[in-house]
Amino acid sequence: MVPKSKPVNNESPVFGSFCERFVDERKRLGWSQTDLRTRMGVGKSTQINYESGESSPNADYLAGLDDLGFDVMYLLT
């Protein structure tokens, strides 16, 4: 990967952690935590753990997020 000379996001060079980006992306798309976890087939504690950084989603979950319109590359990078 080639390092960028300037951050893509002009507002801040800091993009936060995966869990922060995940919550931001969920909110951007208008999904509630309950709606998303129901749609993705995970329990309440699992969704909370993903959004708090206690655990990380697997590839199948990320693929499901992509199907729902989440920008998975943004989440991962």
Coordinates of N, CA and C in Angstrom, one line a residue:
M1 N 0.8 -1.2 0.0 CA 0.0 0.0 0.0 C 0.9 1.2 0.0
V2 N 0.5 2.2 -0.8 CA 1.3 3.4 -0.9 C 0.7 4.4 0.1
P3 N 1.6 5.0 1.0 CA 1.0 6.0 1.9 C 0.5 7.2 1.2
K4 N -0.5 7.8 1.7 CA -1.1 9.0 1.1 C -0.4 10.2 1.7
S5 N -0.1 11.2 0.9 CA 0.6 12.4 1.4 C -0.4 13.3 2.1
K6 N -1.7 13.2 1.7 CA -2.7 14.0 2.4 C -3.8 13.1 2.8
P7 N -4.5 13.3 3.9 CA -5.6 12.5 4.3 C -6.8 12.7 3.3
V8 N -7.5 11.6 3.1 CA -8.7 11.7 2.2 C -9.8 12.6 2.8
N9 N -10.0 12.4 4.1 CA -11.0 13.2 4.8 C -10.3 14.6 5.2
N10 N -10.7 15.6 4.6 CA -10.1 16.9 4.8 C -10.4 17.5 6.2
E11 N -11.5 17.0 6.8 CA -11.8 17.5 8.1 C -10.9 17.1 9.2
S12 N -10.3 15.9 9.1 CA -9.5 15.4 10.2 C -8.6 14.3 9.6
P13 N -7.3 14.3 10.0 CA -6.4 13.3 9.5 C -6.6 12.0 10.3
V14 N -7.4 12.0 11.4 CA -7.6 10.8 12.2 C -9.0 10.2 11.9
F15 N -9.0 9.0 11.5 CA -10.2 8.3 11.1 C -10.9 7.5 12.2
G16 N -10.2 7.4 13.4 CA -10.8 6.6 14.4 C -10.6 5.1 14.3
S17 N -11.2 4.4 15.2 CA -11.1 3.0 15.2 C -12.2 2.3 14.3
F18 N -12.0 1.0 14.1 CA -13.0 0.3 13.3 C -14.4 0.5 13.9
C19 N -14.5 0.4 15.3 CA -15.8 0.5 15.9 C -16.4 1.9 15.7
E20 N -15.6 2.9 15.8 CA -16.1 4.3 15.6 C -16.6 4.5 14.2
R21 N -15.8 4.0 13.2 CA -16.2 4.1 11.8 C -17.5 3.3 11.6
F22 N -17.6 2.1 12.2 CA -18.8 1.3 12.0 C -20.1 2.0 12.5
V23 N -20.0 2.6 13.7 CA -21.2 3.3 14.2 C -21.5 4.5 13.3
D24 N -20.5 5.2 12.9 CA -20.7 6.4 12.0 C -21.4 5.9 10.7
E25 N -20.9 4.8 10.2 CA -21.5 4.3 8.9 C -22.9 3.8 9.1
R26 N -23.2 3.1 10.2 CA -24.5 2.7 10.5 C -25.5 3.9 10.6
K27 N -25.1 4.9 11.3 CA -25.9 6.1 11.4 C -26.1 6.8 10.1
R28 N -25.0 6.9 9.3 CA -25.1 7.5 8.0 C -26.1 6.9 7.1
L29 N -26.3 5.6 7.2 CA -27.2 4.8 6.4 C -28.6 4.8 7.0
G30 N -28.7 5.3 8.3 CA -30.1 5.3 8.9 C -30.5 4.0 9.6
W31 N -29.6 3.1 9.9 CA -29.9 1.9 10.5 C -29.8 2.1 12.1
S32 N -30.9 1.6 12.8 CA -30.7 1.5 14.2 C -29.9 0.3 14.6
Q33 N -29.4 0.2 15.8 CA -28.7 -1.0 16.2 C -29.6 -2.2 16.1
T34 N -30.8 -2.0 16.6 CA -31.7 -3.2 16.6 C -32.1 -3.6 15.2
D35 N -32.4 -2.7 14.3 CA -32.7 -3.1 12.9 C -31.5 -3.8 12.2
L36 N -30.3 -3.3 12.5 CA -29.1 -3.9 11.8 C -28.9 -5.3 12.4
R37 N -28.9 -5.5 13.7 CA -28.6 -6.8 14.2 C -29.7 -7.8 13.8
T38 N -30.9 -7.3 13.7 CA -32.0 -8.3 13.3 C -31.8 -8.7 11.8
R39 N -31.5 -7.7 11.0 CA -31.2 -8.0 9.6 C -30.0 -8.9 9.4
M40 N -29.0 -8.7 10.2 CA -27.7 -9.4 10.1 C -27.8 -10.8 10.8
G41 N -28.8 -11.0 11.6 CA -29.0 -12.3 12.3 C -28.0 -12.5 13.5
V42 N -27.7 -11.4 14.2 CA -26.8 -11.5 15.4 C -27.6 -11.0 16.6
G43 N -27.1 -11.4 17.7 CA -27.8 -11.0 19.0 C -27.4 -9.6 19.4
K44 N -28.1 -9.2 20.4 CA -27.9 -7.8 20.9 C -26.5 -7.6 21.4
S45 N -26.0 -8.6 22.2 CA -24.7 -8.5 22.8 C -23.6 -8.5 21.7
T46 N -23.8 -9.3 20.7 CA -22.8 -9.4 19.6 C -22.7 -8.0 18.9
Q47 N -23.9 -7.4 18.6 CA -23.9 -6.1 17.9 C -23.2 -5.1 18.8
I48 N -23.5 -5.1 20.0 CA -22.9 -4.1 21.0 C -21.4 -4.4 21.0
N49 N -21.0 -5.6 21.0 CA -19.5 -5.9 21.1 C -18.8 -5.4 19.8
Y50 N -19.4 -5.6 18.7 CA -18.9 -5.1 17.4 C -18.7 -3.5 17.5
E51 N -19.7 -2.9 18.0 CA -19.7 -1.4 18.0 C -18.9 -0.8 19.1
S52 N -18.5 -1.6 20.1 CA -17.7 -1.1 21.2 C -16.3 -1.5 21.1
G53 N -16.0 -2.4 20.1 CA -14.6 -2.9 19.9 C -14.2 -4.1 20.7
E54 N -15.2 -4.7 21.4 CA -14.9 -5.8 22.2 C -14.6 -7.1 21.4
S55 N -15.2 -7.1 20.2 CA -15.0 -8.2 19.3 C -15.1 -7.6 17.8
S56 N -14.6 -8.4 16.9 CA -14.6 -8.0 15.5 C -15.5 -8.9 14.7
P57 N -16.2 -8.4 13.7 CA -17.1 -9.2 12.8 C -16.3 -10.1 11.9
N58 N -16.9 -11.2 11.5 CA -16.2 -12.1 10.5 C -16.5 -11.6 9.1
A59 N -15.9 -12.3 8.2 CA -16.0 -11.9 6.8 C -17.4 -12.0 6.3
D60 N -18.2 -13.0 6.7 CA -19.6 -13.1 6.3 C -20.4 -11.9 6.7
Y61 N -20.2 -11.5 8.0 CA -20.9 -10.3 8.5 C -20.5 -9.1 7.6
L62 N -19.2 -8.9 7.3 CA -18.8 -7.8 6.5 C -19.4 -7.8 5.1
A63 N -19.5 -9.0 4.6 CA -20.1 -9.2 3.2 C -21.6 -8.8 3.3
G64 N -22.2 -9.1 4.4 CA -23.6 -8.7 4.6 C -23.8 -7.2 4.7
L65 N -22.8 -6.6 5.4 CA -22.9 -5.1 5.5 C -22.7 -4.5 4.1
D66 N -21.8 -5.1 3.3 CA -21.6 -4.6 2.0 C -22.9 -4.7 1.2
D67 N -23.7 -5.7 1.3 CA -24.9 -5.9 0.6 C -26.0 -4.9 1.1
L68 N -25.8 -4.4 2.3 CA -26.7 -3.3 2.8 C -26.3 -1.9 2.5
G69 N -25.2 -1.8 1.8 CA -24.7 -0.5 1.4 C -23.6 0.1 2.2
F70 N -23.1 -0.6 3.2 CA -22.0 -0.1 4.0 C -20.8 0.0 3.2
D71 N -19.9 1.0 3.4 CA -18.7 1.1 2.7 C -17.6 0.3 3.5
V72 N -17.5 -1.0 3.2 CA -16.7 -1.9 4.0 C -15.2 -1.5 3.9
M73 N -14.7 -1.0 2.8 CA -13.3 -0.6 2.7 C -13.1 0.6 3.6
Y74 N -14.0 1.5 3.8 CA -13.9 2.6 4.8 C -13.8 2.0 6.2
L75 N -14.7 1.0 6.5 CA -14.6 0.4 7.8 C -13.3 -0.3 8.1
L76 N -12.7 -0.9 7.1 CA -11.5 -1.7 7.3 C -10.2 -0.9 7.3
T77 N -10.3 0.2 6.6 CA -9.0 1.0 6.4 C -9.2 2.4 7.0

